[in-house]
mmCIF file of C-alpha atoms and ligand atoms in Angstrom:
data_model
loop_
_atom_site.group_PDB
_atom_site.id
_atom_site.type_symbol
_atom_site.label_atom_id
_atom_site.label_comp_id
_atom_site.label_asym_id
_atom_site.label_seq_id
_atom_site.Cartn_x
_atom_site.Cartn_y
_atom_site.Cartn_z
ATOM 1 C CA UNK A 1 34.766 -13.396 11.640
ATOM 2 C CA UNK A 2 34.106 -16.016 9.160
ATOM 3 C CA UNK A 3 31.744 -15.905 5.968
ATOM 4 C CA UNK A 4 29.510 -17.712 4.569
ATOM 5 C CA UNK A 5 28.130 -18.734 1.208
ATOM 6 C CA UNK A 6 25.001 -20.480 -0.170
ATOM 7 C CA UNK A 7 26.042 -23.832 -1.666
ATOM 8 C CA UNK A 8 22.483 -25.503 -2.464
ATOM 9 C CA UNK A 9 19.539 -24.942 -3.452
ATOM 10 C CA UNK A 10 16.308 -26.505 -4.091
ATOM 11 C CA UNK A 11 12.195 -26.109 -4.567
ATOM 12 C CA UNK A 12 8.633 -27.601 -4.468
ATOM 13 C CA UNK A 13 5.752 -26.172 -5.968
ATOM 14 C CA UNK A 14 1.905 -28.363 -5.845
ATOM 15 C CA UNK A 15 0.939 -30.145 -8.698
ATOM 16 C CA UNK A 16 -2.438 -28.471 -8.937
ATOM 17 C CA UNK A 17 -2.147 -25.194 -11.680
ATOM 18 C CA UNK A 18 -5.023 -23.170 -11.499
ATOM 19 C CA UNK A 19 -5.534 -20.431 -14.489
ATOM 20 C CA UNK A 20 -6.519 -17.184 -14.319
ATOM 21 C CA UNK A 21 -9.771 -18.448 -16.575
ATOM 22 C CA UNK A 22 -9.726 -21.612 -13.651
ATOM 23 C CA UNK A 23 -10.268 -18.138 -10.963
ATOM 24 C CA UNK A 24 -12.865 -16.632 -13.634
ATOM 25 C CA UNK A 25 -14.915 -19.548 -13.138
ATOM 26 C CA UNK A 26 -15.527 -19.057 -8.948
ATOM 27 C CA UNK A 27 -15.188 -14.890 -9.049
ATOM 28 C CA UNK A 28 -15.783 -12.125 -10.581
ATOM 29 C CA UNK A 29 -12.271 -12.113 -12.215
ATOM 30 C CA UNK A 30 -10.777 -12.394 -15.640
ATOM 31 C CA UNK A 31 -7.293 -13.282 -17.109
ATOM 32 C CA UNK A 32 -7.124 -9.585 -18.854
ATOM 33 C CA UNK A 33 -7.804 -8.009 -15.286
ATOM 34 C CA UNK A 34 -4.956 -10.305 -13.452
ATOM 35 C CA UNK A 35 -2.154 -10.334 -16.146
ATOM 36 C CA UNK A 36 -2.548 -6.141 -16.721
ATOM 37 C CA UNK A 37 -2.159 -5.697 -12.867
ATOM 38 C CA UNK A 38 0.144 -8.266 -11.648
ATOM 39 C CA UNK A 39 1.545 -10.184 -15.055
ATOM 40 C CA UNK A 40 0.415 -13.738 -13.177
ATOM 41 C CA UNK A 41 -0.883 -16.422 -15.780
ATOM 42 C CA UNK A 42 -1.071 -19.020 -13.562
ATOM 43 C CA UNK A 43 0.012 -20.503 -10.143
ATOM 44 C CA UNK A 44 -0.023 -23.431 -7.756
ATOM 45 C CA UNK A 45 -2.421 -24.078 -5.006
ATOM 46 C CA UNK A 46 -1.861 -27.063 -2.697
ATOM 47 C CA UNK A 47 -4.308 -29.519 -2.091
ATOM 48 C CA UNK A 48 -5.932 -30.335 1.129
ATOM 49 C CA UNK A 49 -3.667 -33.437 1.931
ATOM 50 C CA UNK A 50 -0.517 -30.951 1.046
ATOM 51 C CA UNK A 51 0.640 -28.896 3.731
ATOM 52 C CA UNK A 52 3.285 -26.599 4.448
ATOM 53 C CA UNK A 53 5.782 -29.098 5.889
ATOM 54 C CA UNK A 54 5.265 -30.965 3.059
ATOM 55 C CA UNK A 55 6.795 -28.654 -0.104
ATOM 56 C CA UNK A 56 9.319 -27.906 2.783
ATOM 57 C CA UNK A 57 10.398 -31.114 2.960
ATOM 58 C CA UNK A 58 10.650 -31.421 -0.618
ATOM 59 C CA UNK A 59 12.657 -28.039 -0.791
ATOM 60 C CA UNK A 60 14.841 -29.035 1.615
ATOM 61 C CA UNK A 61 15.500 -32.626 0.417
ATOM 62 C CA UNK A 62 16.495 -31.305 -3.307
ATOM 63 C CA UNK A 63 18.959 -28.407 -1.412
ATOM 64 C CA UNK A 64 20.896 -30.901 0.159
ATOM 65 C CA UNK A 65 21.040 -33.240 -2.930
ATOM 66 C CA UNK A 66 22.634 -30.158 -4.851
ATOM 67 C CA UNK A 67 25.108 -28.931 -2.071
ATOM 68 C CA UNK A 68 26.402 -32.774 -1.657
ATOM 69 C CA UNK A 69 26.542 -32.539 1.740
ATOM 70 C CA UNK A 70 25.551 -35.340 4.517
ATOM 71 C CA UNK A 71 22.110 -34.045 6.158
ATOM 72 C CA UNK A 72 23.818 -34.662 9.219
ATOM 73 C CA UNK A 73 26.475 -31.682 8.635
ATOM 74 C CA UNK A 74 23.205 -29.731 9.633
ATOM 75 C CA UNK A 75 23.265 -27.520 12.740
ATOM 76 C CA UNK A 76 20.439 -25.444 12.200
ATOM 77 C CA UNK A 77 17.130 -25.255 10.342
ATOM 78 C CA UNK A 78 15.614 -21.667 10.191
ATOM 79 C CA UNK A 79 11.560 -21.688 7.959
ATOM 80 C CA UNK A 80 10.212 -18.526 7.419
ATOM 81 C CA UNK A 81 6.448 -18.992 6.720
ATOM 82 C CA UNK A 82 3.489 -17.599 7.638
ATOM 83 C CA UNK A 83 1.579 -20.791 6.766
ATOM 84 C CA UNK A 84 2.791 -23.035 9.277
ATOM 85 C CA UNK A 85 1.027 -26.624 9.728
ATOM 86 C CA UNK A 86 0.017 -25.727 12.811
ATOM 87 C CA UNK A 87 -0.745 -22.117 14.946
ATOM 88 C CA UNK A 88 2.445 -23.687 17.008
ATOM 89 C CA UNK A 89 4.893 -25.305 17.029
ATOM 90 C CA UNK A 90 6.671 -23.912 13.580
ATOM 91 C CA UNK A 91 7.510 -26.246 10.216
ATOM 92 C CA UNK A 92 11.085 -25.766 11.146
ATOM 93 C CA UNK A 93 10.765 -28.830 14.388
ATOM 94 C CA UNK A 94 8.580 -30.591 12.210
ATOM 95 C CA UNK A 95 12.225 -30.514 9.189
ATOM 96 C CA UNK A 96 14.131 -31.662 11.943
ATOM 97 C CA UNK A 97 12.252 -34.550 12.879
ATOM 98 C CA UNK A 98 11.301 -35.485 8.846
ATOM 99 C CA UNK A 99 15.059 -35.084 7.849
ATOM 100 C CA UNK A 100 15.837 -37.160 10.602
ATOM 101 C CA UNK A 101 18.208 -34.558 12.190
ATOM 102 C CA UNK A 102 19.836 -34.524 15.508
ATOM 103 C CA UNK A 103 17.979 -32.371 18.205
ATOM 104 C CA UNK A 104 19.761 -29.124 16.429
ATOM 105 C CA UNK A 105 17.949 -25.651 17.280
ATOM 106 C CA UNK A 106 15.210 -25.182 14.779
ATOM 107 C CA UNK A 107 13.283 -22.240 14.633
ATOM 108 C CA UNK A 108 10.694 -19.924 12.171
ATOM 109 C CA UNK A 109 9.984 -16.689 11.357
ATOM 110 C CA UNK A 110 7.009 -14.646 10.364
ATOM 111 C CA UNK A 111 8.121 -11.906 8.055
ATOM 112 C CA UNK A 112 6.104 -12.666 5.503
ATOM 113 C CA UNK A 113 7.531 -11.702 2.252
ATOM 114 C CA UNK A 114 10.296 -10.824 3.713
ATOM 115 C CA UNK A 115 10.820 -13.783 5.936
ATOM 116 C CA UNK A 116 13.974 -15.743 3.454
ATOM 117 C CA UNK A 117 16.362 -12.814 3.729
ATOM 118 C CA UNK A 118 15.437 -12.362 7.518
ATOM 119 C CA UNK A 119 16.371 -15.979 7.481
ATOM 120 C CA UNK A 120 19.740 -15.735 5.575
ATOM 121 C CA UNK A 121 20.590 -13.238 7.170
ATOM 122 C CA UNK A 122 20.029 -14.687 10.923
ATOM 123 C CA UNK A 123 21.708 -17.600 9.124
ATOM 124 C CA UNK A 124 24.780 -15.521 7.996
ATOM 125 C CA UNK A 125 25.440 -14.298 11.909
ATOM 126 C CA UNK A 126 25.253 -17.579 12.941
ATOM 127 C CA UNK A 127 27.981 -18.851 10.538
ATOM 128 C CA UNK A 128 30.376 -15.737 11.101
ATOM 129 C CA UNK A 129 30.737 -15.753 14.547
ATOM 130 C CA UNK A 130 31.324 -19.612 14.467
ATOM 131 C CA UNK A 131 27.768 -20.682 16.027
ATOM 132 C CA UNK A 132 26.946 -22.676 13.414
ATOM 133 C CA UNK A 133 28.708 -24.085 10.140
ATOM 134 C CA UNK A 134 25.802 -25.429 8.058
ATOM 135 C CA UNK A 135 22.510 -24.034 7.934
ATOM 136 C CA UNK A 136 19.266 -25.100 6.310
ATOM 137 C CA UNK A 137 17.234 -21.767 5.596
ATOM 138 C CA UNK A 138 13.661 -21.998 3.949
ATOM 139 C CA UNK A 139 10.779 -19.980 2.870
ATOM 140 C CA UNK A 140 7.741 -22.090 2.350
ATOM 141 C CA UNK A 141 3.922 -21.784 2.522
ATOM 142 C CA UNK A 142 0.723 -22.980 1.305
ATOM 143 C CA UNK A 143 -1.446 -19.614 2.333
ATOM 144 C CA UNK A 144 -4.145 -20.275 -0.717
ATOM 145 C CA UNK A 145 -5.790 -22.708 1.526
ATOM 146 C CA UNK A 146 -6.332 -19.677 4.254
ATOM 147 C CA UNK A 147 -7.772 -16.680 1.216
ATOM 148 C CA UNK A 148 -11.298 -16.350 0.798
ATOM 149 C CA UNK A 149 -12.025 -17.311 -2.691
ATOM 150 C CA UNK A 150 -14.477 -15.987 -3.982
ATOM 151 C CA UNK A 151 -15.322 -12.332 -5.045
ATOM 152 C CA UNK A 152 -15.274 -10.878 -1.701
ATOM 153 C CA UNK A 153 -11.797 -11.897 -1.257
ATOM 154 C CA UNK A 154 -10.836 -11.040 -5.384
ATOM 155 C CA UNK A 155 -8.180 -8.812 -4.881
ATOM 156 C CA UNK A 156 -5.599 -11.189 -2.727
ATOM 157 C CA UNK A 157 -6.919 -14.151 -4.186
ATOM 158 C CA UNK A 158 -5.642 -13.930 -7.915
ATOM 159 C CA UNK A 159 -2.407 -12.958 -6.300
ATOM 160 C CA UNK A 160 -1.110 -15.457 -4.314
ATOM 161 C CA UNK A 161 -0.137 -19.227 -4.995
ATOM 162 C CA UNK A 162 1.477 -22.094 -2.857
ATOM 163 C CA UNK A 163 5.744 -23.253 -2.587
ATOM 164 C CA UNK A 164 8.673 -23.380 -1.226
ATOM 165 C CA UNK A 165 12.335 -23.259 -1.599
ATOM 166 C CA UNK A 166 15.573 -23.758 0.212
ATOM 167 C CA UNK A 167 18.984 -22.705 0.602
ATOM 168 C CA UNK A 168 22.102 -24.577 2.096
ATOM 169 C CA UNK A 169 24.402 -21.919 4.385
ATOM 170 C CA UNK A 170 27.774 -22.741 5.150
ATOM 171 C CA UNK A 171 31.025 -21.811 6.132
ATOM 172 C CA UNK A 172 32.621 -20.122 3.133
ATOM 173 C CA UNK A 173 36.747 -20.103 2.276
ATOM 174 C CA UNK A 174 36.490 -18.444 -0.563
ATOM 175 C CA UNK A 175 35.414 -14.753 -2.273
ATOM 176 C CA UNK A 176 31.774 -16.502 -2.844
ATOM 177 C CA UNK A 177 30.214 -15.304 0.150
ATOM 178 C CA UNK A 178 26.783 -13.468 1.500
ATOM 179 C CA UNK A 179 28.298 -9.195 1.222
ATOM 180 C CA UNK A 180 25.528 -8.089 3.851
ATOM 181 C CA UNK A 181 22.400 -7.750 4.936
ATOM 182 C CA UNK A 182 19.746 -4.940 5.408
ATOM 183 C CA UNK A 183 16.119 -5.751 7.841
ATOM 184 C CA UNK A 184 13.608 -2.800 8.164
ATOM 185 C CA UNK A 185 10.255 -2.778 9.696
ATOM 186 C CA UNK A 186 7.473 -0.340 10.191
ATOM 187 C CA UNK A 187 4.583 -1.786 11.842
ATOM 188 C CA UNK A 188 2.025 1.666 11.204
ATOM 189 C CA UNK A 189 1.499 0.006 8.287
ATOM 190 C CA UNK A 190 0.353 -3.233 10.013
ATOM 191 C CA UNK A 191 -3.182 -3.181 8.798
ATOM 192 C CA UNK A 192 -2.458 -2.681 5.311
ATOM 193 C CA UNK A 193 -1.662 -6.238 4.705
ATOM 194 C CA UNK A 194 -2.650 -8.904 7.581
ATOM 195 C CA UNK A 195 -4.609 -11.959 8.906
ATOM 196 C CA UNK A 196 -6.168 -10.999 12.125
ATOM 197 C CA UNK A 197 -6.926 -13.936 13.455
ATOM 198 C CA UNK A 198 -6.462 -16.453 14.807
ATOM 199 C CA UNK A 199 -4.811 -13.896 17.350
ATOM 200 C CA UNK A 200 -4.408 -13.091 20.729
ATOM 201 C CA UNK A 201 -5.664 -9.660 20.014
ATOM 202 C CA UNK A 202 -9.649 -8.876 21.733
ATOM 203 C CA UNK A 203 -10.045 -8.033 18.126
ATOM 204 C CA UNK A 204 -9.830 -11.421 16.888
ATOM 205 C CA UNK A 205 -12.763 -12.663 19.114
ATOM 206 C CA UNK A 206 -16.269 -12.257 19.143
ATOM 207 C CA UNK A 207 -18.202 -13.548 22.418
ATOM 208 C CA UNK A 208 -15.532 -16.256 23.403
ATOM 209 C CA UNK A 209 -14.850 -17.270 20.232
ATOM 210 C CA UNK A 210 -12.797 -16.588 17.308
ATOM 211 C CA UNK A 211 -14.584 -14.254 14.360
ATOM 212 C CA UNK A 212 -14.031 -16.508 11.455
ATOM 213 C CA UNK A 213 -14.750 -13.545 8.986
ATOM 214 C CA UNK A 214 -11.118 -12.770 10.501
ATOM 215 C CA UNK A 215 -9.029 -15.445 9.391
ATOM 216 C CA UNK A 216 -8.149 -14.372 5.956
ATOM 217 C CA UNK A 217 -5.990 -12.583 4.553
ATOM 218 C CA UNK A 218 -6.791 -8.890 4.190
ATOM 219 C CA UNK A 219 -4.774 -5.675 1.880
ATOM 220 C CA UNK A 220 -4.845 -2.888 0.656
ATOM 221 C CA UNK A 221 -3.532 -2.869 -2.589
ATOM 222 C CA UNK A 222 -2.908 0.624 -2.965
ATOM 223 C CA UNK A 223 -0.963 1.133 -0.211
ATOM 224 C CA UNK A 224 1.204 -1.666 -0.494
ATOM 225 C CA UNK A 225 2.276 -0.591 -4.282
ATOM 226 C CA UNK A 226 2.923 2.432 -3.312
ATOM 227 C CA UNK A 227 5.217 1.601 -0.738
ATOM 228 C CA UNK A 228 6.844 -0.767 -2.401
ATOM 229 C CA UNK A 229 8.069 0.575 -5.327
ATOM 230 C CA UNK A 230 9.168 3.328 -2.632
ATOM 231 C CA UNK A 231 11.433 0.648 -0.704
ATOM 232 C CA UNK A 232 12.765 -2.306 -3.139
ATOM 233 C CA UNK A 233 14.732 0.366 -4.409
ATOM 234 C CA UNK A 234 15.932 2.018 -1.536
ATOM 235 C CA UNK A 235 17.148 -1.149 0.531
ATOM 236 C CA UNK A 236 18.675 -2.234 -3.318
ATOM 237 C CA UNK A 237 20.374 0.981 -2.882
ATOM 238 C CA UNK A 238 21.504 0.742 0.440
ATOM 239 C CA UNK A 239 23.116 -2.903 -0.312
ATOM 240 C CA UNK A 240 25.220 -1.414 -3.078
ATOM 241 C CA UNK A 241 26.290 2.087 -0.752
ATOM 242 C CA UNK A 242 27.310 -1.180 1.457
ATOM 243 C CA UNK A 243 29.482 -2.770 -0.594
ATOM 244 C CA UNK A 244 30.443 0.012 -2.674
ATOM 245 C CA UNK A 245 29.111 -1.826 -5.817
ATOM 246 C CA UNK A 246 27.201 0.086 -8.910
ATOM 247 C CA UNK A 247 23.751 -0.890 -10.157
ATOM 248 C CA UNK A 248 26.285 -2.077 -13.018
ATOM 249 C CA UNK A 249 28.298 -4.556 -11.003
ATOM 250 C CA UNK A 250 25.079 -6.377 -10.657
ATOM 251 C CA UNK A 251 24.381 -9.086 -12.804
ATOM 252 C CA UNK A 252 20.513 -9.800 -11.585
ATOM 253 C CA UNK A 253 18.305 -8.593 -8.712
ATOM 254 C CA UNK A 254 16.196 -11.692 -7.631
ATOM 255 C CA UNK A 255 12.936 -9.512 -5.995
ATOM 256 C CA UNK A 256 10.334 -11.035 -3.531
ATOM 257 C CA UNK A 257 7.603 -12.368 -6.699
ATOM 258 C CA UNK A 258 4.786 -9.247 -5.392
ATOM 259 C CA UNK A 259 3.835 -8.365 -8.902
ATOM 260 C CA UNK A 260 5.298 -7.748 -12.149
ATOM 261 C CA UNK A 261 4.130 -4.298 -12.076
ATOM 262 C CA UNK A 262 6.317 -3.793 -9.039
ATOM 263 C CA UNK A 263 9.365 -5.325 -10.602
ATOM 264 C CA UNK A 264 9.027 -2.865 -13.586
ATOM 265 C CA UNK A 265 8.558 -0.083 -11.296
ATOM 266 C CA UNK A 266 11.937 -1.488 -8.865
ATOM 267 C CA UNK A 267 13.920 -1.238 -12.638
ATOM 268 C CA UNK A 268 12.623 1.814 -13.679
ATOM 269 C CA UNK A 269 13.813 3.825 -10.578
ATOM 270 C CA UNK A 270 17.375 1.595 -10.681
ATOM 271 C CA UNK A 271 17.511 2.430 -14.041
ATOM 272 C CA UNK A 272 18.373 -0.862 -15.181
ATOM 273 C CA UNK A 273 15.935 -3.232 -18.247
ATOM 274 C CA UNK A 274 13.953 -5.607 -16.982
ATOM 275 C CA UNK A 275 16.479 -8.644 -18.269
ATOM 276 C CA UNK A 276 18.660 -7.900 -14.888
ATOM 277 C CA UNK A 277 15.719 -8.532 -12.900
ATOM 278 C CA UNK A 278 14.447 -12.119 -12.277
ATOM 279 C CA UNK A 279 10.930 -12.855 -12.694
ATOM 280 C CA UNK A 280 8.718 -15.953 -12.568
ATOM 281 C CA UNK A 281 5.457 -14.700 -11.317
ATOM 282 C CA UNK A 282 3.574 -15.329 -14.372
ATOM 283 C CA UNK A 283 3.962 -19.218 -13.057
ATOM 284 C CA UNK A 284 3.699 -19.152 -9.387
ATOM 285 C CA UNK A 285 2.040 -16.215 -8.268
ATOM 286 C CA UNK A 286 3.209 -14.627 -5.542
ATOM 287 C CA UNK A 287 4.199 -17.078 -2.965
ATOM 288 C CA UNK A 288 5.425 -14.690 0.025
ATOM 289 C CA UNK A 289 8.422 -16.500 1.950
ATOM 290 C CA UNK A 290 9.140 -19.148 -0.884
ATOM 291 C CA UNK A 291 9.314 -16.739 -3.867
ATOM 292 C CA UNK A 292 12.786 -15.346 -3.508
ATOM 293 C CA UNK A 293 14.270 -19.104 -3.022
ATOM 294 C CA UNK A 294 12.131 -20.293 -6.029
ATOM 295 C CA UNK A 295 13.368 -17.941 -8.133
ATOM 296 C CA UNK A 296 17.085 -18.193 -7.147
ATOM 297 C CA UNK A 297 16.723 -21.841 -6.922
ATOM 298 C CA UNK A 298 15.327 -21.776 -10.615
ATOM 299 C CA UNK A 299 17.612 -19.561 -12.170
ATOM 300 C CA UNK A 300 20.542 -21.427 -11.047
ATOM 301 C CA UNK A 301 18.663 -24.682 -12.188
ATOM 302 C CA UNK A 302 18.690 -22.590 -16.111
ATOM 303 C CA UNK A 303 22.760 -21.243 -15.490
ATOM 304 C CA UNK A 304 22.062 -18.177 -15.053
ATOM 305 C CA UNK A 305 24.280 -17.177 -12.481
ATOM 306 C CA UNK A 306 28.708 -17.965 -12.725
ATOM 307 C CA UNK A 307 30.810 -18.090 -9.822
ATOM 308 C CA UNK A 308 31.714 -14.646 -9.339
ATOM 309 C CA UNK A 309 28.346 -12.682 -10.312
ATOM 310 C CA UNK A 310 27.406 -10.276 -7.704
ATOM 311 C CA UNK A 311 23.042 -10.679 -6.895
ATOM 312 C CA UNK A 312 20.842 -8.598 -4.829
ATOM 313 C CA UNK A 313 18.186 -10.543 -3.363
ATOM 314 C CA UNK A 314 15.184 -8.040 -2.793
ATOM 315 C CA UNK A 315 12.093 -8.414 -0.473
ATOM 316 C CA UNK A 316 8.893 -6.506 1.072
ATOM 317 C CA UNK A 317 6.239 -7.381 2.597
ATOM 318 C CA UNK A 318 3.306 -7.269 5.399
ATOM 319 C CA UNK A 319 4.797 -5.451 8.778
ATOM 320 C CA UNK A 320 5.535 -3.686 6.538
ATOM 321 C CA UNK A 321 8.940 -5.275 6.374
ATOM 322 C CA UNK A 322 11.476 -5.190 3.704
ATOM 323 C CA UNK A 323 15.258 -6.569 3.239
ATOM 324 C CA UNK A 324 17.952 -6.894 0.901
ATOM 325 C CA UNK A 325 20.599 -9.665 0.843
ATOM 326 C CA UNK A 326 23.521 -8.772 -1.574
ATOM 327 C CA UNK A 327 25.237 -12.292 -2.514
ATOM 328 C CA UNK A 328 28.898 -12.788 -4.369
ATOM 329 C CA UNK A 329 28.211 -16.082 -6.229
HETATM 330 N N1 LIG B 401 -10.695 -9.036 -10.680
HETATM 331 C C1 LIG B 401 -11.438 -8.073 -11.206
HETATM 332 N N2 LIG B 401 -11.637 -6.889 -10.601
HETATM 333 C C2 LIG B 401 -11.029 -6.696 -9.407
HETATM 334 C C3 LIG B 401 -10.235 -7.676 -8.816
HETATM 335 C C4 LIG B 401 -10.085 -8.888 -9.492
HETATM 336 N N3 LIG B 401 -9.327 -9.906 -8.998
HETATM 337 N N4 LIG B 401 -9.766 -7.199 -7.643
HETATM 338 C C5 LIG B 401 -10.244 -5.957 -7.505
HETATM 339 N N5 LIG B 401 -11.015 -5.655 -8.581
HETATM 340 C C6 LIG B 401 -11.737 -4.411 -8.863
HETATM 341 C C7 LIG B 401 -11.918 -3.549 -7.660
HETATM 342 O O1 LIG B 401 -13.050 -3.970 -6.929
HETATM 343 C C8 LIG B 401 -12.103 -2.182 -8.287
HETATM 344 O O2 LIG B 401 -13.426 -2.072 -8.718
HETATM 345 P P1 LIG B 401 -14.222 -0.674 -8.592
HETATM 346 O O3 LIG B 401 -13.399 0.318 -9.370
HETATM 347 O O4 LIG B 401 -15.546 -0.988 -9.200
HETATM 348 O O5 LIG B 401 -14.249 -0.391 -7.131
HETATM 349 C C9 LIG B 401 -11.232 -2.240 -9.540
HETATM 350 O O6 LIG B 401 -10.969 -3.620 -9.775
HETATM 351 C C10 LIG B 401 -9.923 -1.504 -9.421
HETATM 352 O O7 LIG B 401 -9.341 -1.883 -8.247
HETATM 353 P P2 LIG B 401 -8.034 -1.180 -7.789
HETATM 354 O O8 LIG B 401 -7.741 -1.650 -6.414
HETATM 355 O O9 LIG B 401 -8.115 0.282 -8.037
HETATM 356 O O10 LIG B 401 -6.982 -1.802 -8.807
HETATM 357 P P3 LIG B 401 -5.446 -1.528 -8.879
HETATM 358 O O11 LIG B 401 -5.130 -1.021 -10.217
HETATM 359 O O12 LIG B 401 -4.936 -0.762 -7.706
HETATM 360 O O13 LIG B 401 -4.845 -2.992 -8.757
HETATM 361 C C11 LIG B 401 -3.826 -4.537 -7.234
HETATM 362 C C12 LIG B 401 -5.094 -3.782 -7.619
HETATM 363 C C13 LIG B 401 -4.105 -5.366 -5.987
HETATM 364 C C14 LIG B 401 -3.431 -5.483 -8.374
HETATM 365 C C15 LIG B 401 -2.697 -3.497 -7.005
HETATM 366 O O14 LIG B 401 -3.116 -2.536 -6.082
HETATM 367 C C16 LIG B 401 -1.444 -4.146 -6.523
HETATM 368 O O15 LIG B 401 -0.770 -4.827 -7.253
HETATM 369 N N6 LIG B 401 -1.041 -3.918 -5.238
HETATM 370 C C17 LIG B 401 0.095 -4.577 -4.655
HETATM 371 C C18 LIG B 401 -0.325 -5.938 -4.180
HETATM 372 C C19 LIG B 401 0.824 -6.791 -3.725
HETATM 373 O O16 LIG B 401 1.838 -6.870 -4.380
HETATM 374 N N7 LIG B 401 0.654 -7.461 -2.590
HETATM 375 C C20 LIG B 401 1.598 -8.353 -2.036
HETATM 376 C C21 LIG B 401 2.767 -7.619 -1.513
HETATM 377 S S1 LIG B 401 3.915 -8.696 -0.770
#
């Protein structure tokens, strides 16, 4: 088996900031209420002649600057979004053909928050069984266009914001390498966090057509907290019983950008400050598939990270799913 190592990364975030005072203005919201239960000051929200592909693009095109290697050394592009351009085909054809790739298997994935580590680590199997050697892995999405905003829709829309980020796999000869991989679902929780349509479901249609008070975004907010602060730890946990590494061989835990609340919560139980644990969400938001590549992207951009620093990437999301990827720099 071979390894394999991340040696690039890049992001894209809209131009547009929009407040929390900005969201007071069109709901029934205030910048005391949003930074108390989430930290977020601020984030980006595309505008309508922006589009998923787009930031990807952008991502993707700064990644392979940084890894210095030929776009054409790429043999697979893997997106995970869940604000694709289109309801099919995925961003991930629509990389290939804007980075002027050969016709190299491109594919996406809808794990929602979750959706980057699925990616690396779908990414990592390719490159240690030989399948592939370079592989361009990224979590992008502009979702605000799809929340309702105004305040019916409150509670998801002062959450969420627009980006992307990408990561450059390849074949690794060295001790820098990904460690492993963890992917858990459990779909009873489906409802709790979901767009229903458009679907295939009977649900999502109302006398031949498609209920349009279905195509938002929908959570409970509850529910999700408390199972998150339940599993970030756990699959943190289960990476280190993996590698047989201690919360103190860690120098930061990148988590999926859910809320700063969260984050506290995720150190608390690991028992480690809140300077181990990466955080940008005051800025962005949370940006489901991009936020873990955003954040990794930017702390290496600020040198935070040395070769040799062990990571935990940390992620979980609608499904519910949830993931860790623990990373040897
Ligand atoms: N601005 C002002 N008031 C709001 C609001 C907003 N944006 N959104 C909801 N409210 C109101 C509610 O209507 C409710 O009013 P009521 O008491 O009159 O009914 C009140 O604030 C309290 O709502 P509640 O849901 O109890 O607040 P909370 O303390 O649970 O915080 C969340 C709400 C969404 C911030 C919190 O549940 C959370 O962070 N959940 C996790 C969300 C998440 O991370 N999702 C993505 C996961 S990938």
């Amino acid at each position: 088996m071979y390894k394999s190592k991340i040696i690039g990364m890049g992001y894209s975030v809209p131009e547009n900031i929009i407040s929390n005072n900005d969201l007071s203005k069109i709901m029934d919201t205030s910048d005391d209420w949003i930074q108390s239960r989430s930290g977020i000051k601020e984030r980006r929200w595309a505008t309508n002649d922006v589009s998923t592909s787009d930031l990807a693009l952008e991502a993707s095109r700064a990644a392979i600057k940084n890894s210095k290697i030929n776009s054409s050394d790429i043999d697979m592009i893997i997106v995970g979004t869940l604000s694709s351009d289109y309801f099919f085909p995925g961003v991930s054809a629509q990389l290939q053909e804007k980075l002027n790739l050969k016709t190299i298997g491109a594919f996406d994935i809808k794990a929602a928050c979750s959706a980057f580590i699925y990616s690396v680590s779908i990414a990592d199997q390719f490159i240690k069984t030989g399948a592939a050697n370079t592989v361009l892995v990224v979590g992008a999405e502009t979702q605000t266009k799809l929340i309702e905003k105004s305040t019916k829709g409150r509670d998801v829309a002062v959450l969420f914001g627009d980006g992307a980020g990408a990561a450059l796999l390849s074949r690794s000869n060295s001790e820098s390498s990904i460690l492993s991989t963890h992917l858990h679902s459990d779909g009873k929780h489906l409802k709790s966090l979901w767009m229903e349509a458009p679907g295939t479901s009977k649900d999502s249609w109302v006398n031949g057509s498609i209920d349009l008070s279905k195509f938002t975004p929908k959570m409970n907010g509850r529910e999700v907290f408390r199972n998150a602060v339940t599993r970030f730890p756990e699959v943190i946990n289960e990476a280190l019983d993996a590698n047989d590494l201690d919360i103190n061989d860690i120098k930061f835990i990148v988590p999926h950008q859910a809320n700063y609340r969260i984050s506290e919560a995720i150190a608390k139980k690991l028992n480690i400050k809140m300077d181990k644990v990466i955080s940008n969400i005051h800025k962005y938001g949370n940006t489901t598939a991009a936020s873990i590549p955003i954040a990794l992207a930017e702390a290496l951009e600020s040198n935070k990270i040395s070769k040799g620093d062990i990571i935990i990437l940390a992620a979980f999301g609608a499904g519910f799913t949830w993931a860790s990827a623990a990373i040897r720099w």
